[in-house]
Amino acid sequence: MKVLETTDLEQKFQDKIDREVKIEPNDWMPDAYRKTLIRQMSQHAHSEIVGMLPEANWITRAPNLRRKAVLLAKVQDEAGHGLYLYSATETLGADREATIDDLHSGKAKYSSIFNYPALSWADIGAIGWLVDGAAIMNQVALCRCSYGPYARAMVKICKEESFHQRQGYELLTTLAQGAPEQKELAQDALNRFWWPALMMFGPNDDESPNSAQSMRWKIKRLTNDELRQNFIDATVPQAELIGLKVPDENLKWNEETGHYDFTPINWDEFWQVVNGNGPCNKQRVDARRKAKEEGMWVREAALAFAEKRKKKLTA
Ligand code: 3HC
């Protein structure tokens, strides 16, 4: 995306950004700043809501009451994150219904990772450890986003994400230290979720159409590749600590760079999934459409009640 030519207003705006002054809903902002924030924040909200689906399937299959309570709490948190982010998106003038319709029509994106199935209980651990771990890496940086409501939403959300990541890692630690069959389940989950988790950070920087401008506007503080590298550097030792092997034969610590070298990502798979051809894309969007249809009566009842109350108060 070409960096925008500046007018006086835009120059003043950019000066505010450069001086680390938060942009608030009623402030003047370039249309393109508003547009890219609505794009990113609404898709972030969709990711939270769709992200509930793979985990929800395992609530009734949790191996004990403690694990069930932890998973229930996590899934409820994700719903709250989604609502929080839809509300933050509305501060930019986005209409909630239209935003959600964009998800249901396939027009809007959500994180590619949620188009992979959760096939075993170990996957619930891998999702918490890797998916929420990647989300934290990304969201901690977003706590410093130039747009006030988004940055503030991230502070609250990151606190809960840390619990999500820890419970996932603890779950996998238990399996990895259990019977050989349990350790195998944990390794299989890591094998299937490792690469899709790396793809969560988006395309390489030189292939990312939005990054340059988002960095200039301090929506992004770190690039896709920087966040991905930080995630790999933090996560590989965690895998080794519990005796699991990251599925990348070229993964190697590079003393010179102080980072892990790793195999280039299969971007064909990424774009296949982003463009709707992942293992679960149809199932996920159908589930969201069905939830809206089946929940219509709640909306209608709430609107009827609000209408009646308004009539009474204004009578
Ligand atoms: N899945 C789906 N689409 C993706 C993607 C992914 N993993 N990564 C990138 N894309 C899309 C982008 O949306 C963009 O398409 P668009 O212009 O139509 O929106 C295109 O691919 C090019 O990518 P860019 O790098 O240019 O896009 P961004 O600058 O927006 O960077 C991003 C992508 C890093 C995902 C950024 O949007 C971001 O930081 N979003 C906020 C965080 C977020 O959405 N996280 C998703 C996970 S939330 C989660 O896991 C919840 C947890 O509780 C489980």
Short mmCIF file of C-alpha atoms and ligand atoms in Angstrom, two decimals:
data_model
loop_
_atom_site.label_atom_id
_atom_site.label_comp_id
_atom_site.label_asym_id
_atom_site.label_seq_id
_atom_site.Cartn_x
_atom_site.Cartn_y
_atom_site.Cartn_z
CA MET A 1 0.00 0.00 0.00
CA LYS A 2 1.61 3.35 -1.07
CA VAL A 3 2.28 5.71 1.86
CA LEU A 4 -0.32 8.53 1.49
CA GLU A 5 0.57 12.00 0.18
CA THR A 6 0.13 14.43 3.04
CA THR A 7 -2.16 17.50 3.25
CA ASP A 8 -1.94 19.96 6.15
CA LEU A 9 -4.60 18.10 8.19
CA GLU A 10 -2.88 14.83 7.51
CA GLN A 11 0.47 16.34 8.43
CA LYS A 12 -1.00 17.56 11.74
CA PHE A 13 -2.44 14.10 12.28
CA GLN A 14 0.89 12.42 11.56
CA ASP A 15 2.64 14.84 13.96
CA LYS A 16 0.21 13.74 16.69
CA ILE A 17 0.97 10.09 15.93
CA ASP A 18 4.73 10.79 15.98
CA ARG A 19 4.32 12.55 19.36
CA GLU A 20 2.59 9.42 20.72
CA VAL A 21 -0.70 11.29 21.25
CA LYS A 22 -3.56 8.78 21.22
CA ILE A 23 -6.20 9.28 18.53
CA GLU A 24 -9.71 9.28 20.03
CA PRO A 25 -13.09 8.66 18.31
CA ASN A 26 -14.03 12.35 17.97
CA ASP A 27 -10.60 13.41 16.66
CA TRP A 28 -10.05 14.22 12.99
CA MET A 29 -8.45 11.27 11.21
CA PRO A 30 -7.72 10.45 7.54
CA ASP A 31 -10.49 8.27 6.02
CA ALA A 32 -7.85 5.67 5.21
CA TYR A 33 -6.81 5.48 8.88
CA ARG A 34 -10.44 4.94 9.90
CA LYS A 35 -10.95 2.40 7.12
CA THR A 36 -7.91 0.25 7.90
CA LEU A 37 -8.77 0.26 11.61
CA ILE A 38 -12.35 -0.83 10.92
CA ARG A 39 -10.92 -3.55 8.66
CA GLN A 40 -8.41 -4.84 11.23
CA MET A 41 -10.53 -4.41 14.38
CA SER A 42 -13.67 -5.99 12.91
CA GLN A 43 -11.66 -8.96 11.62
CA HIS A 44 -10.04 -9.24 15.03
CA ALA A 45 -13.52 -9.35 16.60
CA HIS A 46 -14.66 -11.98 14.07
CA SER A 47 -11.57 -14.05 14.97
CA GLU A 48 -12.49 -14.01 18.64
CA ILE A 49 -16.06 -15.15 17.95
CA VAL A 50 -15.18 -17.81 15.35
CA GLY A 51 -12.29 -18.88 17.61
CA MET A 52 -14.86 -20.12 20.13
CA LEU A 53 -16.11 -22.81 17.74
CA PRO A 54 -13.22 -25.34 17.67
CA GLU A 55 -12.95 -25.22 21.47
CA ALA A 56 -16.70 -25.33 22.17
CA ASN A 57 -16.79 -28.83 20.63
CA TRP A 58 -14.60 -30.09 23.49
CA ILE A 59 -16.41 -28.57 26.48
CA THR A 60 -18.64 -31.65 26.85
CA ARG A 61 -15.66 -33.96 26.27
CA ALA A 62 -13.29 -32.43 28.82
CA PRO A 63 -11.60 -35.24 30.84
CA ASN A 64 -12.60 -33.80 34.24
CA LEU A 65 -14.57 -31.03 35.92
CA ARG A 66 -11.51 -28.79 36.42
CA ARG A 67 -10.57 -28.93 32.72
CA LYS A 68 -14.21 -28.33 31.76
CA ALA A 69 -14.44 -25.27 34.04
CA VAL A 70 -11.17 -23.86 32.64
CA LEU A 71 -12.26 -24.39 29.02
CA LEU A 72 -15.70 -22.90 29.71
CA ALA A 73 -14.07 -19.81 31.24
CA LYS A 74 -11.77 -19.44 28.24
CA VAL A 75 -14.54 -19.75 25.65
CA GLN A 76 -16.65 -17.23 27.58
CA ASP A 77 -13.65 -14.86 27.64
CA GLU A 78 -13.37 -15.09 23.83
CA ALA A 79 -17.03 -14.08 23.47
CA GLY A 80 -16.33 -11.07 25.66
CA HIS A 81 -13.26 -10.17 23.61
CA GLY A 82 -15.35 -10.28 20.45
CA LEU A 83 -18.05 -8.02 21.89
CA TYR A 84 -15.39 -5.65 23.25
CA LEU A 85 -13.79 -5.40 19.83
CA TYR A 86 -17.10 -4.97 17.98
CA SER A 87 -17.85 -2.09 20.37
CA ALA A 88 -14.41 -0.58 19.77
CA THR A 89 -15.05 -0.88 15.99
CA GLU A 90 -18.36 0.98 16.42
CA THR A 91 -16.45 3.98 17.85
CA LEU A 92 -15.16 4.45 14.28
CA GLY A 93 -18.70 4.59 12.92
CA ALA A 94 -18.96 0.94 11.85
CA ASP A 95 -22.47 -0.52 12.05
CA ARG A 96 -22.54 -3.69 14.19
CA GLU A 97 -25.15 -5.56 12.11
CA ALA A 98 -23.40 -4.73 8.82
CA THR A 99 -20.05 -5.81 10.31
CA ILE A 100 -21.45 -9.17 11.37
CA ASP A 101 -23.24 -9.60 8.03
CA ASP A 102 -19.83 -9.16 6.33
CA LEU A 103 -18.60 -12.19 8.27
CA HIS A 104 -21.67 -14.23 7.34
CA SER A 105 -21.47 -13.29 3.67
CA GLY A 106 -17.78 -14.27 3.50
CA LYS A 107 -16.79 -10.66 2.71
CA ALA A 108 -14.85 -10.22 5.97
CA LYS A 109 -11.84 -12.27 7.07
CA TYR A 110 -11.10 -13.88 10.39
CA SER A 111 -7.90 -15.55 11.53
CA SER A 112 -6.93 -18.47 9.29
CA ILE A 113 -6.04 -20.63 12.29
CA PHE A 114 -9.70 -21.19 13.13
CA ASN A 115 -10.27 -23.02 9.88
CA TYR A 116 -8.35 -26.02 11.20
CA PRO A 117 -10.20 -28.75 13.13
CA ALA A 118 -9.65 -29.55 16.82
CA LEU A 119 -9.34 -33.34 16.48
CA SER A 120 -8.24 -34.36 19.97
CA TRP A 121 -8.21 -33.10 23.56
CA ALA A 122 -4.52 -32.28 23.06
CA ASP A 123 -5.58 -29.80 20.36
CA ILE A 124 -7.29 -27.77 23.08
CA GLY A 125 -3.91 -27.50 24.75
CA ALA A 126 -2.19 -26.61 21.47
CA ILE A 127 -4.81 -23.93 20.74
CA GLY A 128 -4.32 -22.33 24.16
CA TRP A 129 -0.51 -22.58 24.11
CA LEU A 130 0.16 -21.74 20.43
CA VAL A 131 -2.89 -19.82 19.14
CA ASP A 132 -3.42 -17.71 22.24
CA GLY A 133 0.36 -17.52 22.63
CA ALA A 134 0.61 -16.05 19.11
CA ALA A 135 -2.38 -13.79 19.80
CA ILE A 136 -0.67 -12.43 22.94
CA MET A 137 2.55 -11.70 21.00
CA ASN A 138 0.49 -9.69 18.54
CA GLN A 139 -1.88 -8.10 21.06
CA VAL A 140 0.75 -6.91 23.53
CA ALA A 141 2.11 -4.76 20.71
CA LEU A 142 -1.43 -3.55 19.95
CA CYS A 143 -1.68 -2.23 23.54
CA ARG A 144 0.47 0.62 22.15
CA CYS A 145 -1.70 1.15 19.07
CA SER A 146 -2.25 4.83 18.19
CA TYR A 147 -6.04 4.43 18.27
CA GLY A 148 -7.14 4.83 21.92
CA PRO A 149 -10.16 2.51 22.13
CA TYR A 150 -8.27 -0.36 20.41
CA ALA A 151 -5.20 0.04 22.60
CA ARG A 152 -7.31 0.12 25.77
CA ALA A 153 -9.35 -2.93 24.69
CA MET A 154 -6.07 -4.81 24.22
CA VAL A 155 -4.92 -4.13 27.79
CA LYS A 156 -7.96 -5.94 29.21
CA ILE A 157 -7.88 -8.70 26.59
CA CYS A 158 -4.17 -9.45 27.09
CA LYS A 159 -4.72 -10.11 30.78
CA GLU A 160 -7.19 -12.88 29.91
CA GLU A 161 -5.09 -14.21 27.00
CA SER A 162 -2.23 -14.92 29.42
CA PHE A 163 -4.54 -17.25 31.37
CA HIS A 164 -5.56 -18.86 28.04
CA GLN A 165 -1.96 -19.51 27.03
CA ARG A 166 -0.95 -20.87 30.46
CA GLN A 167 -3.89 -23.26 30.72
CA GLY A 168 -3.10 -24.61 27.24
CA TYR A 169 0.57 -25.11 28.06
CA GLU A 170 -0.30 -26.77 31.37
CA LEU A 171 -2.72 -29.11 29.61
CA LEU A 172 -0.02 -30.17 27.11
CA THR A 173 2.59 -30.49 29.88
CA THR A 174 0.27 -32.94 31.65
CA LEU A 175 -0.13 -35.01 28.49
CA ALA A 176 3.56 -34.83 27.55
CA GLN A 177 4.49 -36.13 31.00
CA GLY A 178 1.75 -38.79 30.94
CA ALA A 179 1.51 -42.20 29.27
CA PRO A 180 3.31 -42.67 25.91
CA GLU A 181 -0.07 -42.50 24.11
CA GLN A 182 -0.77 -39.15 25.81
CA LYS A 183 2.63 -37.78 24.83
CA GLU A 184 1.93 -38.91 21.26
CA LEU A 185 -1.37 -36.98 21.30
CA ALA A 186 0.50 -33.84 22.46
CA GLN A 187 3.16 -34.23 19.75
CA ASP A 188 0.51 -34.80 17.08
CA ALA A 189 -1.29 -31.61 18.14
CA LEU A 190 1.96 -29.63 17.95
CA ASN A 191 2.67 -31.12 14.52
CA ARG A 192 -0.72 -29.95 13.19
CA PHE A 193 -0.92 -26.53 14.84
CA TRP A 194 2.67 -25.27 14.60
CA TRP A 195 2.67 -24.00 11.01
CA PRO A 196 -0.91 -22.60 11.02
CA ALA A 197 0.03 -20.73 14.23
CA LEU A 198 3.00 -19.11 12.44
CA MET A 199 0.67 -18.09 9.62
CA MET A 200 -1.52 -16.18 12.12
CA PHE A 201 0.98 -13.29 11.98
CA GLY A 202 0.17 -12.69 8.31
CA PRO A 203 2.28 -12.74 5.15
CA ASN A 204 5.97 -11.85 5.09
CA ASP A 205 6.53 -8.11 5.42
CA ASP A 206 7.43 -7.69 1.75
CA GLU A 207 4.11 -9.34 0.83
CA SER A 208 1.98 -7.40 3.32
CA PRO A 209 -0.03 -4.64 1.59
CA ASN A 210 -1.22 -3.02 4.83
CA SER A 211 1.85 -3.14 7.05
CA ALA A 212 3.90 -0.17 5.83
CA GLN A 213 1.08 2.32 6.38
CA SER A 214 -0.04 0.64 9.62
CA MET A 215 3.52 0.98 10.95
CA ARG A 216 3.65 4.65 9.92
CA TRP A 217 0.36 5.28 11.72
CA LYS A 218 1.59 3.23 14.71
CA ILE A 219 -1.41 0.92 14.47
CA LYS A 220 1.27 -1.76 14.25
CA ARG A 221 4.37 -1.39 16.39
CA LEU A 222 6.12 -4.52 15.13
CA THR A 223 5.89 -6.05 11.68
CA ASN A 224 4.40 -9.47 10.88
CA ASP A 225 7.85 -11.05 10.56
CA GLU A 226 9.16 -9.46 13.77
CA LEU A 227 6.17 -10.73 15.76
CA ARG A 228 6.46 -14.19 14.18
CA GLN A 229 10.15 -14.38 15.02
CA ASN A 230 9.51 -13.29 18.62
CA PHE A 231 6.85 -16.00 18.92
CA ILE A 232 9.18 -18.71 17.58
CA ASP A 233 12.05 -17.61 19.82
CA ALA A 234 9.77 -17.72 22.89
CA THR A 235 7.90 -20.94 22.04
CA VAL A 236 10.61 -23.37 20.90
CA PRO A 237 12.22 -23.55 24.38
CA GLN A 238 8.77 -24.17 25.88
CA ALA A 239 8.28 -27.16 23.55
CA GLU A 240 11.70 -28.54 24.41
CA LEU A 241 11.05 -28.11 28.15
CA ILE A 242 8.15 -30.59 27.97
CA GLY A 243 9.92 -32.96 25.62
CA LEU A 244 8.02 -32.09 22.43
CA LYS A 245 9.70 -31.55 19.05
CA VAL A 246 8.77 -28.59 16.84
CA PRO A 247 7.94 -30.03 13.37
CA ASP A 248 10.65 -28.15 11.41
CA GLU A 249 13.86 -30.01 10.55
CA ASN A 250 15.57 -26.67 9.67
CA LEU A 251 14.80 -25.07 13.03
CA LYS A 252 18.14 -24.02 14.47
CA TRP A 253 19.37 -21.41 16.95
CA ASN A 254 21.51 -18.83 15.15
CA GLU A 255 24.14 -17.44 17.54
CA GLU A 256 24.86 -14.58 15.14
CA THR A 257 21.29 -13.23 14.88
CA GLY A 258 20.15 -14.36 18.33
CA HIS A 259 17.06 -15.92 16.73
CA TYR A 260 15.92 -19.33 15.50
CA ASP A 261 16.32 -19.96 11.79
CA PHE A 262 13.30 -21.81 10.40
CA THR A 263 11.91 -23.24 7.16
CA PRO A 264 10.06 -20.72 4.95
CA ILE A 265 6.28 -20.93 5.41
CA ASN A 266 4.04 -22.58 2.80
CA TRP A 267 2.15 -19.45 1.71
CA ASP A 268 0.06 -21.38 -0.83
CA GLU A 269 -1.62 -23.18 2.09
CA PHE A 270 -2.08 -19.84 3.88
CA TRP A 271 -3.80 -18.15 0.92
CA GLN A 272 -5.88 -21.28 0.22
CA VAL A 273 -7.21 -21.09 3.79
CA VAL A 274 -7.62 -17.29 3.79
CA ASN A 275 -9.53 -17.53 0.50
CA GLY A 276 -12.07 -19.95 1.93
CA ASN A 277 -10.60 -23.35 1.04
CA GLY A 278 -9.37 -24.45 4.45
CA PRO A 279 -10.52 -27.66 6.19
CA CYS A 280 -13.32 -25.94 8.17
CA ASN A 281 -14.10 -22.57 6.51
CA LYS A 282 -17.65 -23.52 5.41
CA GLN A 283 -18.45 -25.20 8.75
CA ARG A 284 -17.32 -22.14 10.70
CA VAL A 285 -19.27 -19.54 8.70
CA ASP A 286 -22.37 -21.81 8.58
CA ALA A 287 -22.20 -22.14 12.39
CA ARG A 288 -22.11 -18.35 12.78
CA ARG A 289 -25.04 -17.88 10.36
CA LYS A 290 -27.04 -20.55 12.23
CA ALA A 291 -26.29 -18.90 15.59
CA LYS A 292 -27.67 -15.62 14.26
CA GLU A 293 -30.83 -17.27 12.88
CA GLU A 294 -31.48 -19.26 16.03
CA GLY A 295 -30.78 -16.24 18.21
CA MET A 296 -33.11 -13.89 16.30
CA TRP A 297 -35.94 -14.40 18.82
CA VAL A 298 -33.68 -13.07 21.61
CA ARG A 299 -32.95 -9.92 19.60
CA GLU A 300 -36.61 -9.43 18.72
CA ALA A 301 -37.69 -9.91 22.36
CA ALA A 302 -35.03 -7.48 23.62
CA LEU A 303 -35.99 -4.88 20.99
CA ALA A 304 -39.72 -5.29 21.77
CA PHE A 305 -39.00 -4.86 25.48
CA ALA A 306 -36.84 -1.77 24.83
CA GLU A 307 -39.56 -0.30 22.56
CA LYS A 308 -42.24 -0.89 25.21
CA ARG A 309 -40.08 0.64 27.95
CA LYS A 310 -39.31 3.68 25.78
CA LYS A 311 -43.07 4.21 25.11
CA LYS A 312 -43.77 3.95 28.85
CA LEU A 313 -41.01 6.42 29.76
CA THR A 314 -42.07 8.94 27.11
CA ALA A 315 -45.87 8.52 27.69
N1 3HC B 1 -5.89 -14.96 8.70
C1 3HC B 1 -6.72 -14.36 7.82
N2 3HC B 1 -6.36 -13.26 7.08
C2 3HC B 1 -5.13 -12.78 7.29
C3 3HC B 1 -4.21 -13.33 8.21
C4 3HC B 1 -4.64 -14.48 8.92
N3 3HC B 1 -3.85 -15.09 9.79
N4 3HC B 1 -3.06 -12.61 8.17
C5 3HC B 1 -3.26 -11.63 7.26
N5 3HC B 1 -4.48 -11.75 6.74
C6 3HC B 1 -5.07 -10.90 5.69
C7 3HC B 1 -5.18 -9.47 6.17
O1 3HC B 1 -6.40 -9.25 6.85
C8 3HC B 1 -5.12 -8.72 4.81
O2 3HC B 1 -6.36 -8.83 4.16
P1 3HC B 1 -7.37 -7.56 4.13
O3 3HC B 1 -6.57 -6.39 3.61
O4 3HC B 1 -8.48 -8.00 3.24
O5 3HC B 1 -7.80 -7.37 5.58
C9 3HC B 1 -4.15 -9.59 3.99
O6 3HC B 1 -4.18 -10.88 4.60
C10 3HC B 1 -2.73 -9.05 3.98
O7 3HC B 1 -2.23 -9.09 5.30
P2 3HC B 1 -1.51 -7.81 5.95
O8 3HC B 1 -0.33 -8.29 6.70
O9 3HC B 1 -1.28 -6.74 4.90
O10 3HC B 1 -2.67 -7.31 6.92
P3 3HC B 1 -2.50 -6.60 8.33
O11 3HC B 1 -1.53 -5.48 8.24
O12 3HC B 1 -3.87 -6.30 8.77
O13 3HC B 1 -1.84 -7.71 9.28
C11 3HC B 1 -2.69 -9.07 11.07
C12 3HC B 1 -2.55 -8.91 9.55
C13 3HC B 1 -1.30 -9.26 11.68
C14 3HC B 1 -3.56 -10.29 11.38
C15 3HC B 1 -3.33 -7.79 11.62
O14 3HC B 1 -4.56 -7.60 10.95
C16 3HC B 1 -3.59 -7.85 13.12
O15 3HC B 1 -2.69 -7.66 13.91
N6 3HC B 1 -4.86 -8.07 13.50
C17 3HC B 1 -5.23 -8.01 14.93
C18 3HC B 1 -4.93 -9.30 15.61
C19 3HC B 1 -5.80 -10.42 15.10
O16 3HC B 1 -6.70 -10.25 14.33
N7 3HC B 1 -5.50 -11.62 15.55
C20 3HC B 1 -6.27 -12.76 15.08
C21 3HC B 1 -6.25 -13.78 16.11
S1 3HC B 1 -7.29 -13.32 17.42
C22 3HC B 1 -7.20 -14.65 18.36
O17 3HC B 1 -6.47 -15.54 18.09
C23 3HC B 1 -8.06 -14.65 19.55
C24 3HC B 1 -7.53 -15.54 20.62
O18 3HC B 1 -8.21 -15.19 21.79
C25 3HC B 1 -7.80 -16.98 20.34
#
